Amino acid sequence: MDLIALPAFTDNYIWMLHDGTDAVVVDPGDAAPVLAALDARQLALAAILVTHHHGDHVGGVDELRPRLKGAVYGPRAEAIPEPFVPLADGDTVQLLGLSFTVIDVPGHTAGHIAYFEAGRDGAPLLFCGDTLFSGGCGRLFEGTAEQMHASLAKLAALPGETRVCCAHEYTLSNLKFARAVEPGNAALARYQAECEATRAASRPTLPSRIALERAVNPFLRCAEPEVIASARAQGAASTAGAEVFAALRRWKNEFR
């Protein structure tokens, strides 16, 4: 099974998973990169997975329908281009011989979902849209800080080797913020240097891994003393996880 990050727009990735014959794509905001990849590899489009309703995730869906052999899948609670198969927490989707479990992860949008595949090779897959980024998380456009904090806790509890396939190349800017939050984190400093070299070579920093994100991502580290201290300095009302998260997210919104 091949996993490919197809660049789109300025910093999006459309994820493609294929077995040499059939492909599944995730969040195709633009049809052109998908069509080019299908043609270059002589693949059929078996299905489309959508995590949430934003245009840079669904904008290419209708243009891809003439090539689509199967269905479009998306969150039940959001307006996804029709027709689509509505999904909610705990549902499963069988594709390419794999079983994807749906996880409700509200916060970035009210009905955002993620897709988790447990993997048979010790490398599970997570397609998490704009909920979890490497070193960061999505903005709260529709949900609350409490919802996003809980959603990220669900994802952080997945196996450490899970490949984190998020939808944007935001890693370097996220790590700049993470260093401001937790300057004493040596693992974070090492990861930032690795990612700088990766981007200098024009390679994607993704997929990340859940274990790595637990070690470097301040939004998953709201119980760490240095993260708490930084959040309190930014006005966190208490040391409770959701309050620490809320202060970090507000800070990140204005961080340059």
Coordinates of N, CA and C in Angstrom, one line a residue:
M1 N 0.9 -1.2 0.0 CA 0.0 0.0 0.0 C 0.9 1.2 0.0
D2 N 0.6 2.2 -0.9 CA 1.4 3.4 -1.0 C 0.7 4.6 -0.5
L3 N 1.3 5.4 0.3 CA 0.8 6.6 0.9 C 1.5 7.8 0.3
I4 N 0.8 8.7 -0.3 CA 1.3 9.9 -1.0 C 0.7 11.1 -0.6
A5 N 1.5 12.2 -0.3 CA 1.0 13.5 -0.1 C 1.0 14.3 -1.3
L6 N -0.2 14.7 -1.9 CA -0.3 15.5 -3.1 C -0.4 16.9 -2.7
P7 N 0.6 17.8 -3.0 CA 0.5 19.2 -2.7 C -0.7 19.9 -3.5
A8 N -1.3 20.8 -2.8 CA -2.4 21.5 -3.4 C -2.4 23.0 -2.8
F9 N -2.9 23.9 -3.6 CA -3.0 25.3 -3.2 C -1.6 25.7 -2.7
T10 N -1.6 26.5 -1.6 CA -0.3 27.0 -1.0 C 0.4 26.0 -0.1
D11 N -0.4 25.4 0.8 CA 0.2 24.5 1.8 C -0.7 23.3 2.2
N12 N -1.7 23.0 1.3 CA -2.5 21.8 1.6 C -1.8 20.5 1.1
Y13 N -2.2 19.4 1.8 CA -1.9 18.1 1.2 C -3.2 17.4 1.0
I14 N -3.4 16.8 -0.1 CA -4.4 15.8 -0.4 C -3.8 14.4 -0.3
W15 N -4.2 13.6 0.7 CA -3.6 12.3 0.9 C -4.2 11.3 -0.1
M16 N -3.3 10.5 -0.7 CA -3.7 9.4 -1.6 C -3.1 8.1 -1.1
L17 N -4.0 7.1 -0.9 CA -3.6 5.8 -0.5 C -4.0 4.8 -1.7
H18 N -3.0 4.0 -2.2 CA -3.3 3.2 -3.3 C -2.6 1.8 -3.2
D19 N -3.1 0.8 -3.9 CA -2.6 -0.5 -3.9 C -2.0 -0.9 -5.2
G20 N -1.8 0.1 -6.1 CA -1.3 -0.2 -7.4 C -2.3 -0.3 -8.5
T21 N -3.6 -0.4 -8.0 CA -4.7 -0.5 -8.9 C -5.8 0.5 -8.6
D22 N -6.2 0.6 -7.3 CA -7.2 1.5 -6.8 C -6.7 2.4 -5.8
A23 N -7.3 3.6 -5.8 CA -6.8 4.7 -4.9 C -8.0 5.2 -4.1
V24 N -7.7 5.7 -2.9 CA -8.6 6.5 -2.0 C -7.9 7.8 -1.8
V25 N -8.6 8.9 -1.9 CA -8.1 10.2 -1.6 C -8.9 10.9 -0.5
V26 N -8.1 11.7 0.3 CA -8.7 12.3 1.4 C -8.7 13.8 1.3
D27 N -9.8 14.5 1.4 CA -10.0 15.9 1.4 C -9.5 16.6 0.1
P28 N -10.0 16.2 -1.0 CA -9.6 16.8 -2.3 C -10.2 18.1 -2.5
G29 N -9.5 19.2 -2.0 CA -10.0 20.5 -2.2 C -9.8 21.0 -3.7
D30 N -8.9 20.3 -4.4 CA -8.6 20.6 -5.8 C -8.5 19.3 -6.5
A31 N -9.2 19.2 -7.6 CA -9.3 17.9 -8.4 C -8.0 17.7 -9.2
A32 N -7.3 18.8 -9.6 CA -6.2 18.7 -10.6 C -5.1 17.8 -10.1
P33 N -4.6 18.0 -8.9 CA -3.5 17.1 -8.4 C -3.9 15.7 -8.3
V34 N -5.2 15.4 -8.0 CA -5.7 14.0 -7.9 C -5.7 13.4 -9.3
L35 N -6.3 14.1 -10.2 CA -6.4 13.6 -11.6 C -5.0 13.3 -12.2
A36 N -4.1 14.2 -11.9 CA -2.7 14.0 -12.4 C -2.1 12.8 -11.8
A37 N -2.3 12.6 -10.5 CA -1.7 11.4 -9.9 C -2.3 10.1 -10.3
L38 N -3.7 10.1 -10.5 CA -4.4 8.9 -11.0 C -3.9 8.6 -12.4
D39 N -3.7 9.6 -13.2 CA -3.3 9.3 -14.6 C -1.8 8.8 -14.7
A40 N -1.0 9.5 -13.9 CA 0.4 9.1 -13.9 C 0.7 7.7 -13.4
R41 N -0.2 7.2 -12.5 CA 0.0 5.9 -11.9 C -1.0 4.9 -12.5
Q42 N -1.9 5.3 -13.4 CA -2.9 4.4 -14.0 C -3.8 3.8 -12.9
L43 N -4.3 4.6 -12.0 CA -5.1 4.2 -10.9 C -6.5 4.5 -11.1
A44 N -7.4 3.7 -10.6 CA -8.9 4.0 -10.5 C -9.1 4.6 -9.2
L45 N -10.1 5.6 -9.2 CA -10.5 6.2 -7.9 C -11.6 5.4 -7.2
A46 N -11.2 4.8 -6.1 CA -12.2 3.9 -5.5 C -13.1 4.6 -4.5
A47 N -12.6 5.7 -3.9 CA -13.4 6.4 -2.9 C -12.8 7.7 -2.5
I48 N -13.6 8.6 -1.9 CA -13.1 9.8 -1.4 C -13.6 9.9 0.1
L49 N -12.6 10.2 0.9 CA -12.9 10.5 2.3 C -12.8 12.0 2.6
V50 N -13.8 12.5 3.3 CA -13.8 13.9 3.7 C -13.8 14.1 5.2
T51 N -13.0 15.0 5.8 CA -13.0 15.2 7.2 C -13.9 16.3 7.7
H52 N -14.1 17.3 6.8 CA -15.0 18.5 7.2 C -15.3 19.3 6.0
H53 N -16.1 20.3 6.2 CA -16.8 20.9 5.0 C -16.1 22.1 4.4
H54 N -14.9 22.5 4.9 CA -14.3 23.7 4.3 C -13.9 23.5 2.8
G55 N -13.9 24.6 2.1 CA -13.8 24.5 0.6 C -12.4 23.9 0.2
D56 N -11.4 24.2 1.0 CA -10.1 23.6 0.5 C -10.0 22.1 0.9
H57 N -11.1 21.5 1.3 CA -11.1 20.1 1.6 C -12.2 19.4 0.7
V58 N -13.1 20.1 0.2 CA -14.2 19.5 -0.6 C -14.3 20.1 -2.0
G59 N -13.6 21.1 -2.3 CA -13.8 21.9 -3.6 C -13.6 21.0 -4.8
G60 N -12.8 19.9 -4.8 CA -12.6 19.1 -6.0 C -13.5 17.9 -6.1
V61 N -14.4 17.7 -5.1 CA -15.2 16.5 -5.0 C -16.0 16.3 -6.3
D62 N -16.8 17.3 -6.6 CA -17.7 17.1 -7.8 C -17.0 16.9 -9.1
E63 N -15.8 17.5 -9.3 CA -15.1 17.4 -10.5 C -14.5 15.9 -10.6
L64 N -14.3 15.3 -9.4 CA -13.7 13.9 -9.4 C -14.8 12.9 -9.6
R65 N -16.1 13.2 -9.5 CA -17.1 12.2 -9.5 C -17.1 11.3 -10.8
P66 N -16.9 11.9 -12.0 CA -16.9 11.1 -13.2 C -15.8 10.0 -13.1
R67 N -14.8 10.1 -12.3 CA -13.7 9.1 -12.2 C -14.0 8.2 -11.0
L68 N -15.0 8.4 -10.2 CA -15.2 7.7 -9.0 C -15.9 6.4 -9.2
K69 N -15.4 5.3 -8.7 CA -16.0 4.0 -8.8 C -16.9 3.8 -7.6
G70 N -16.6 4.4 -6.5 CA -17.3 4.1 -5.2 C -18.0 5.3 -4.7
A71 N -17.9 5.6 -3.4 CA -18.7 6.6 -2.7 C -17.8 7.7 -2.2
V72 N -18.4 8.8 -1.9 CA -17.8 9.9 -1.1 C -18.3 9.7 0.3
Y73 N -17.4 9.7 1.3 CA -17.8 9.6 2.7 C -17.4 10.9 3.4
G74 N -18.3 11.3 4.4 CA -18.0 12.5 5.1 C -18.8 12.6 6.4
P75 N -18.6 13.6 7.2 CA -19.2 13.8 8.5 C -20.7 14.0 8.4
R76 N -21.5 13.2 9.1 CA -22.9 13.3 9.1 C -23.4 14.7 9.5
A77 N -22.7 15.4 10.4 CA -23.2 16.6 10.9 C -22.8 17.9 10.1
E78 N -22.2 17.6 8.9 CA -21.8 18.8 8.1 C -22.3 18.7 6.7
A79 N -22.3 19.9 6.0 CA -22.8 20.0 4.6 C -21.7 19.6 3.7
I80 N -21.7 18.4 3.3 CA -20.7 17.9 2.3 C -21.4 17.8 1.0
P81 N -20.7 18.0 -0.2 CA -21.3 17.9 -1.5 C -22.1 16.6 -1.6
E82 N -23.3 16.6 -2.0 CA -24.2 15.4 -2.2 C -23.9 14.8 -3.6
P83 N -24.1 13.5 -3.7 CA -24.4 12.6 -2.6 C -23.2 12.1 -1.8
F84 N -23.3 11.8 -0.6 CA -22.2 11.2 0.2 C -22.8 10.3 1.3
V85 N -21.9 9.4 1.8 CA -22.3 8.5 2.9 C -22.0 9.2 4.2
P86 N -23.0 9.5 5.0 CA -22.8 10.2 6.3 C -22.2 9.3 7.3
L87 N -21.2 9.8 8.1 CA -20.5 9.0 9.1 C -20.5 9.7 10.4
A88 N -20.4 8.9 11.5 CA -20.3 9.5 12.8 C -19.4 8.6 13.6
D89 N -19.1 9.0 14.9 CA -18.1 8.3 15.7 C -18.5 6.8 15.8
G90 N -17.4 6.0 15.6 CA -17.6 4.5 15.7 C -17.9 3.8 14.5
D91 N -18.4 4.5 13.4 CA -18.7 3.9 12.1 C -17.4 3.4 11.5
T92 N -17.5 2.4 10.6 CA -16.3 1.9 10.0 C -16.6 1.9 8.4
V93 N -15.5 2.1 7.7 CA -15.5 2.1 6.3 C -14.5 1.1 5.8
Q94 N -14.9 0.2 4.9 CA -14.0 -0.8 4.4 C -13.5 -0.4 3.0
L95 N -12.2 -0.2 2.8 CA -11.7 0.3 1.5 C -10.3 -0.3 1.3
L96 N -10.0 -0.8 0.1 CA -8.7 -1.4 -0.3 C -8.3 -2.4 0.7
G97 N -9.2 -3.2 1.2 CA -8.9 -4.2 2.2 C -8.6 -3.7 3.5
L98 N -8.8 -2.4 3.8 CA -8.5 -1.8 5.1 C -9.8 -1.4 5.8
S99 N -9.7 -1.3 7.1 CA -10.9 -0.9 7.9 C -10.6 0.4 8.6
F100 N -11.3 1.5 8.2 CA -11.2 2.8 8.8 C -12.3 3.0 9.8
T101 N -11.9 3.4 11.0 CA -12.8 3.7 12.1 C -12.9 5.2 12.1
V102 N -14.2 5.7 12.3 CA -14.4 7.1 12.3 C -14.4 7.6 13.8
I103 N -13.7 8.7 14.0 CA -13.6 9.4 15.3 C -14.1 10.8 15.2
D104 N -15.1 11.1 16.0 CA -15.6 12.5 16.1 C -14.6 13.3 16.8
V105 N -14.2 14.4 16.1 CA -13.2 15.3 16.6 C -13.6 16.8 16.4
P106 N -14.7 17.2 17.1 CA -15.2 18.6 16.9 C -14.2 19.6 17.5
G107 N -14.3 20.8 16.9 CA -13.4 21.9 17.4 C -13.1 22.8 16.3
H108 N -12.3 22.4 15.3 CA -12.1 23.2 14.2 C -13.4 23.5 13.5
T109 N -14.2 22.5 13.2 CA -15.6 22.7 12.8 C -16.4 21.9 13.8
A110 N -17.7 22.1 13.7 CA -18.6 21.5 14.7 C -18.8 20.0 14.5
G111 N -18.6 19.5 13.2 CA -18.8 18.1 12.9 C -17.6 17.4 12.4
H112 N -16.4 17.9 12.6 CA -15.2 17.4 12.0 C -15.0 15.9 12.5
I113 N -14.6 15.0 11.5 CA -14.3 13.7 11.9 C -12.9 13.3 11.4
A114 N -12.3 12.3 12.0 CA -11.0 11.7 11.5 C -11.2 10.2 11.2
Y115 N -10.3 9.7 10.4 CA -10.3 8.3 10.0 C -9.1 7.6 10.5
F116 N -9.3 6.5 11.3 CA -8.2 5.8 11.8 C -8.2 4.3 11.3
E117 N -7.0 3.9 10.8 CA -6.8 2.5 10.3 C -5.7 1.9 11.2
A118 N -6.1 0.8 11.8 CA -5.2 0.2 12.8 C -3.9 -0.4 12.2
G119 N -3.9 -0.8 11.0 CA -2.7 -1.2 10.3 C -2.4 -2.7 10.6
R120 N -1.8 -3.3 9.6 CA -1.4 -4.7 9.8 C 0.1 -4.8 9.9
D121 N 0.8 -3.7 9.7 CA 2.3 -3.7 9.6 C 2.9 -2.9 10.7
G122 N 2.2 -2.6 11.8 CA 2.7 -1.9 12.9 C 2.7 -0.4 12.7
A123 N 2.1 0.1 11.6 CA 2.1 1.5 11.3 C 0.7 2.0 11.0
P124 N -0.1 2.2 12.0 CA -1.5 2.7 11.8 C -1.5 4.0 11.1
L125 N -2.7 4.3 10.5 CA -2.9 5.6 9.8 C -4.0 6.4 10.4
L126 N -3.7 7.7 10.4 CA -4.7 8.7 10.9 C -4.8 9.8 9.9
F127 N -6.0 9.9 9.3 CA -6.3 11.1 8.5 C -7.2 12.1 9.3
C128 N -6.5 13.1 9.8 CA -7.1 14.0 10.8 C -7.5 15.4 10.3
G129 N -7.4 15.6 9.0 CA -7.8 16.9 8.5 C -7.1 18.1 9.1
D130 N -7.9 19.0 9.7 CA -7.4 20.2 10.3 C -7.5 20.2 11.9
T131 N -7.6 19.0 12.4 CA -7.7 18.9 13.9 C -6.3 18.9 14.5
L132 N -5.5 18.0 14.2 CA -4.2 17.9 14.7 C -3.2 18.2 13.6
F133 N -2.3 19.1 13.8 CA -1.1 19.3 12.9 C 0.2 18.9 13.6
S134 N 1.2 18.8 12.8 CA 2.5 18.5 13.5 C 2.9 19.7 14.2
G135 N 3.0 19.6 15.5 CA 3.4 20.7 16.4 C 2.3 21.7 16.7
G136 N 1.1 21.4 16.2 CA 0.0 22.4 16.4 C -1.4 21.7 16.3
C137 N -2.4 22.6 16.2 CA -3.8 22.1 16.0 C -4.5 23.2 15.2
G138 N -5.7 22.9 14.8 CA -6.5 23.8 14.0 C -7.1 24.9 14.8
R139 N -7.5 26.0 14.1 CA -8.2 27.1 14.8 C -9.6 26.6 15.1
L140 N -10.2 27.3 16.1 CA -11.5 27.0 16.6 C -12.5 27.9 15.8
F141 N -13.0 27.4 14.6 CA -13.9 28.2 13.9 C -15.3 28.0 14.3
E142 N -15.7 26.8 14.7 CA -17.1 26.5 15.1 C -17.2 25.9 16.5
G143 N -16.2 25.2 16.9 CA -16.2 24.5 18.2 C -15.6 25.3 19.3
T144 N -15.6 24.6 20.5 CA -15.1 25.3 21.7 C -13.7 24.7 22.1
A145 N -13.0 25.5 22.9 CA -11.8 25.0 23.4 C -11.9 23.6 24.1
E146 N -13.0 23.5 24.9 CA -13.2 22.2 25.6 C -13.4 21.1 24.6
Q147 N -14.1 21.3 23.5 CA -14.3 20.3 22.5 C -13.0 19.9 21.9
M148 N -12.2 20.9 21.5 CA -10.9 20.6 20.8 C -9.9 19.9 21.7
H149 N -9.9 20.4 23.0 CA -9.0 19.7 23.9 C -9.4 18.2 24.1
A150 N -10.7 17.9 24.1 CA -11.1 16.5 24.2 C -10.8 15.8 22.9
S151 N -11.0 16.4 21.8 CA -10.7 15.8 20.5 C -9.2 15.4 20.4
L152 N -8.4 16.3 20.8 CA -6.9 16.1 20.7 C -6.5 15.0 21.7
A153 N -7.2 14.9 22.8 CA -6.9 13.8 23.8 C -7.2 12.5 23.2
K154 N -8.3 12.4 22.4 CA -8.7 11.1 21.7 C -7.5 10.7 20.8
L155 N -7.1 11.7 20.0 CA -6.0 11.4 19.0 C -4.7 11.0 19.7
A156 N -4.4 11.7 20.8 CA -3.1 11.5 21.5 C -3.1 10.1 22.1
A157 N -4.3 9.5 22.3 CA -4.4 8.2 22.9 C -4.2 7.0 21.9
L158 N -4.1 7.4 20.7 CA -3.9 6.3 19.6 C -2.5 5.8 19.8
P159 N -2.2 4.6 19.2 CA -0.9 4.0 19.3 C 0.2 5.0 18.8
G160 N 1.4 4.9 19.5 CA 2.5 5.9 19.2 C 3.0 5.9 17.8
E161 N 2.9 4.7 17.1 CA 3.4 4.6 15.8 C 2.5 5.1 14.7
T162 N 1.3 5.5 15.1 CA 0.3 6.0 14.2 C 0.8 7.1 13.3
R163 N 0.7 7.0 12.0 CA 1.2 8.1 11.1 C 0.1 9.1 11.1
V164 N 0.5 10.4 11.3 CA -0.4 11.5 11.4 C -0.4 12.2 10.1
C165 N -1.5 12.0 9.3 CA -1.7 12.6 8.0 C -2.6 13.7 8.1
C166 N -2.1 14.9 8.4 CA -2.9 16.1 8.5 C -2.9 16.8 7.1
A167 N -3.7 17.9 7.0 CA -4.0 18.4 5.7 C -3.2 19.7 5.3
H168 N -2.3 20.1 6.2 CA -1.5 21.3 5.8 C -0.1 21.2 6.2
E169 N 0.8 21.9 5.5 CA 2.2 21.9 5.8 C 2.5 23.2 6.7
Y170 N 2.1 23.1 7.9 CA 2.2 24.2 8.9 C 3.3 23.9 9.9
T171 N 4.1 22.9 9.7 CA 5.0 22.4 10.7 C 6.0 23.5 11.2
L172 N 6.7 24.1 10.4 CA 7.7 25.1 10.8 C 7.1 26.2 11.6
S173 N 6.0 26.8 11.2 CA 5.4 27.9 11.9 C 4.9 27.4 13.3
N174 N 4.3 26.1 13.3 CA 3.8 25.6 14.5 C 5.0 25.4 15.5
L175 N 6.1 24.9 15.0 CA 7.3 24.6 15.9 C 7.9 25.9 16.4
K176 N 7.8 27.0 15.7 CA 8.3 28.3 16.2 C 7.5 28.7 17.4
F177 N 6.2 28.5 17.3 CA 5.3 28.8 18.5 C 5.6 27.8 19.6
A178 N 5.7 26.5 19.3 CA 6.0 25.5 20.3 C 7.2 25.8 21.1
R179 N 8.3 26.3 20.4 CA 9.5 26.7 21.1 C 9.3 27.8 22.1
A180 N 8.4 28.8 21.7 CA 8.1 29.9 22.6 C 7.3 29.4 23.9
V181 N 6.5 28.4 23.7 CA 5.7 27.8 24.8 C 6.6 27.0 25.7
E182 N 7.5 26.2 25.1 CA 8.3 25.2 25.9 C 9.7 25.2 25.5
P183 N 10.4 26.3 25.8 CA 11.8 26.5 25.3 C 12.8 25.4 25.9
G184 N 12.4 24.8 27.0 CA 13.3 23.8 27.6 C 13.2 22.4 27.0
N185 N 12.3 22.2 26.0 CA 12.0 20.9 25.4 C 13.1 20.5 24.4
A186 N 14.0 19.6 24.8 CA 15.1 19.2 23.9 C 14.6 18.5 22.7
A187 N 13.6 17.6 22.9 CA 13.1 16.8 21.7 C 12.5 17.8 20.7
L188 N 11.9 18.8 21.2 CA 11.3 19.8 20.3 C 12.4 20.6 19.5
A189 N 13.4 20.9 20.1 CA 14.5 21.6 19.4 C 15.1 20.7 18.4
R190 N 15.3 19.4 18.7 CA 15.8 18.5 17.7 C 14.9 18.3 16.5
Y191 N 13.6 18.2 16.8 CA 12.6 18.1 15.7 C 12.5 19.3 14.8
Q192 N 12.6 20.5 15.4 CA 12.6 21.7 14.6 C 13.8 21.7 13.7
A193 N 15.0 21.3 14.1 CA 16.1 21.3 13.2 C 15.9 20.3 12.1
E194 N 15.4 19.2 12.4 CA 15.1 18.1 11.4 C 14.1 18.7 10.3
C195 N 13.1 19.3 10.8 CA 12.0 19.8 9.9 C 12.6 20.9 9.0
E196 N 13.4 21.8 9.6 CA 14.0 22.8 8.8 C 14.8 22.3 7.6
A197 N 15.6 21.2 7.9 CA 16.4 20.5 6.9 C 15.5 19.9 5.9
T198 N 14.4 19.3 6.3 CA 13.4 18.6 5.4 C 12.8 19.6 4.5
R199 N 12.4 20.7 5.0 CA 11.7 21.7 4.1 C 12.7 22.4 3.2
A200 N 14.0 22.5 3.6 CA 15.0 23.1 2.8 C 15.3 22.2 1.6
A201 N 15.0 20.9 1.8 CA 15.2 19.9 0.7 C 13.9 19.7 -0.1
S202 N 12.9 20.6 0.2 CA 11.6 20.6 -0.5 C 10.8 19.3 -0.3
R203 N 11.0 18.7 0.8 CA 10.2 17.5 1.2 C 9.2 17.8 2.2
P204 N 8.1 17.1 2.3 CA 7.0 17.3 3.3 C 7.5 16.8 4.7
T205 N 7.1 17.5 5.7 CA 7.4 17.1 7.1 C 6.5 16.0 7.5
L206 N 5.5 15.7 6.7 CA 4.4 14.7 7.1 C 4.6 13.5 6.3
P207 N 4.0 12.3 6.8 CA 3.3 12.2 8.1 C 4.2 12.3 9.3
S208 N 3.6 12.8 10.4 CA 4.3 12.7 11.7 C 3.9 11.4 12.3
R209 N 4.2 11.3 13.6 CA 3.8 10.1 14.4 C 3.2 10.6 15.7
I210 N 2.2 9.9 16.2 CA 1.5 10.3 17.5 C 2.6 10.4 18.6
A211 N 3.5 9.4 18.7 CA 4.5 9.5 19.8 C 5.3 10.7 19.7
L212 N 5.7 11.1 18.5 CA 6.4 12.4 18.3 C 5.6 13.6 18.8
E213 N 4.3 13.6 18.4 CA 3.5 14.7 18.7 C 3.3 14.8 20.2
R214 N 3.2 13.7 20.9 CA 3.1 13.7 22.4 C 4.3 14.4 23.0
A215 N 5.5 14.2 22.3 CA 6.7 14.8 22.8 C 7.0 16.2 22.5
V216 N 6.4 16.7 21.4 CA 6.7 18.1 21.0 C 5.6 19.1 20.8
N217 N 4.4 18.6 20.7 CA 3.2 19.4 20.4 C 2.6 20.0 21.7
P218 N 2.7 21.3 21.9 CA 2.2 21.9 23.1 C 0.7 21.7 23.4
F219 N 0.0 21.5 22.3 CA -1.5 21.3 22.5 C -1.8 19.9 23.0
L220 N -0.8 19.0 22.9 CA -1.0 17.7 23.5 C -0.3 17.6 24.9
R221 N 0.3 18.7 25.3 CA 1.2 18.7 26.5 C 0.7 19.7 27.6
C222 N -0.6 19.8 27.6 CA -1.2 20.8 28.5 C -1.1 20.4 30.0
A223 N -0.5 19.3 30.3 CA -0.3 18.9 31.7 C 1.2 19.1 32.1
E224 N 2.0 19.5 31.2 CA 3.5 19.7 31.4 C 3.7 21.0 32.2
P225 N 4.6 21.0 33.2 CA 4.8 22.2 34.0 C 5.2 23.4 33.2
E226 N 6.1 23.3 32.2 CA 6.5 24.4 31.5 C 5.4 25.0 30.6
V227 N 4.6 24.1 30.0 CA 3.5 24.5 29.2 C 2.5 25.2 30.0
I228 N 2.2 24.6 31.2 CA 1.2 25.3 32.1 C 1.7 26.7 32.5
A229 N 3.0 26.8 32.8 CA 3.5 28.1 33.2 C 3.4 29.1 32.1
S230 N 3.7 28.7 30.9 CA 3.6 29.6 29.7 C 2.1 30.0 29.5
A231 N 1.2 29.1 29.7 CA -0.2 29.4 29.5 C -0.7 30.3 30.6
R232 N -0.3 30.1 31.8 CA -0.7 31.0 32.9 C -0.2 32.4 32.7
A233 N 1.0 32.5 32.1 CA 1.6 33.8 31.8 C 0.8 34.5 30.7
Q234 N 0.0 33.7 29.9 CA -0.8 34.3 28.9 C -2.3 34.4 29.3
G235 N -2.5 34.2 30.6 CA -3.9 34.5 31.1 C -4.7 33.3 31.3
A236 N -4.2 32.0 31.3 CA -5.0 30.9 31.6 C -5.6 31.0 33.0
A237 N -6.9 30.7 33.1 CA -7.6 31.0 34.3 C -7.3 30.0 35.4
S238 N -6.8 28.8 35.0 CA -6.4 27.8 36.0 C -5.4 26.8 35.3
T239 N -5.0 25.8 36.0 CA -4.1 24.8 35.5 C -4.9 23.6 34.8
A240 N -6.2 23.7 34.8 CA -7.0 22.6 34.2 C -6.6 22.6 32.7
G241 N -6.6 21.3 32.1 CA -6.2 21.1 30.8 C -6.9 22.0 29.7
A242 N -8.2 22.1 29.8 CA -8.9 22.8 28.8 C -8.6 24.3 29.0
E243 N -8.4 24.8 30.2 CA -8.0 26.2 30.3 C -6.6 26.5 29.8
V244 N -5.7 25.6 30.0 CA -4.3 25.7 29.5 C -4.4 25.7 27.9
F245 N -5.2 24.8 27.4 CA -5.3 24.7 26.0 C -5.9 26.0 25.4
A246 N -7.0 26.5 26.0 CA -7.6 27.7 25.5 C -6.7 28.9 25.5
A247 N -5.8 29.0 26.5 CA -4.9 30.1 26.6 C -3.8 30.0 25.5
L248 N -3.4 28.7 25.2 CA -2.4 28.5 24.2 C -3.0 28.8 22.8
R249 N -4.2 28.4 22.6 CA -4.9 28.6 21.3 C -5.1 30.1 21.0
R250 N -5.5 30.9 22.0 CA -5.6 32.3 21.9 C -4.3 32.9 21.5
W251 N -3.2 32.5 22.2 CA -1.9 33.0 22.0 C -1.4 32.7 20.6
K252 N -1.6 31.5 20.2 CA -1.2 31.0 18.8 C -1.9 31.9 17.8
N253 N -3.2 32.2 18.0 CA -3.9 33.0 17.0 C -3.3 34.3 16.7
E254 N -2.5 34.9 17.6 CA -1.9 36.2 17.4 C -0.4 36.1 17.3
F255 N 0.2 34.9 17.3 CA 1.6 34.7 17.4 C 2.2 34.9 16.0
R256 N 3.3 35.6 15.9 CA 4.0 35.8 14.7 C 5.5 35.5 14.8

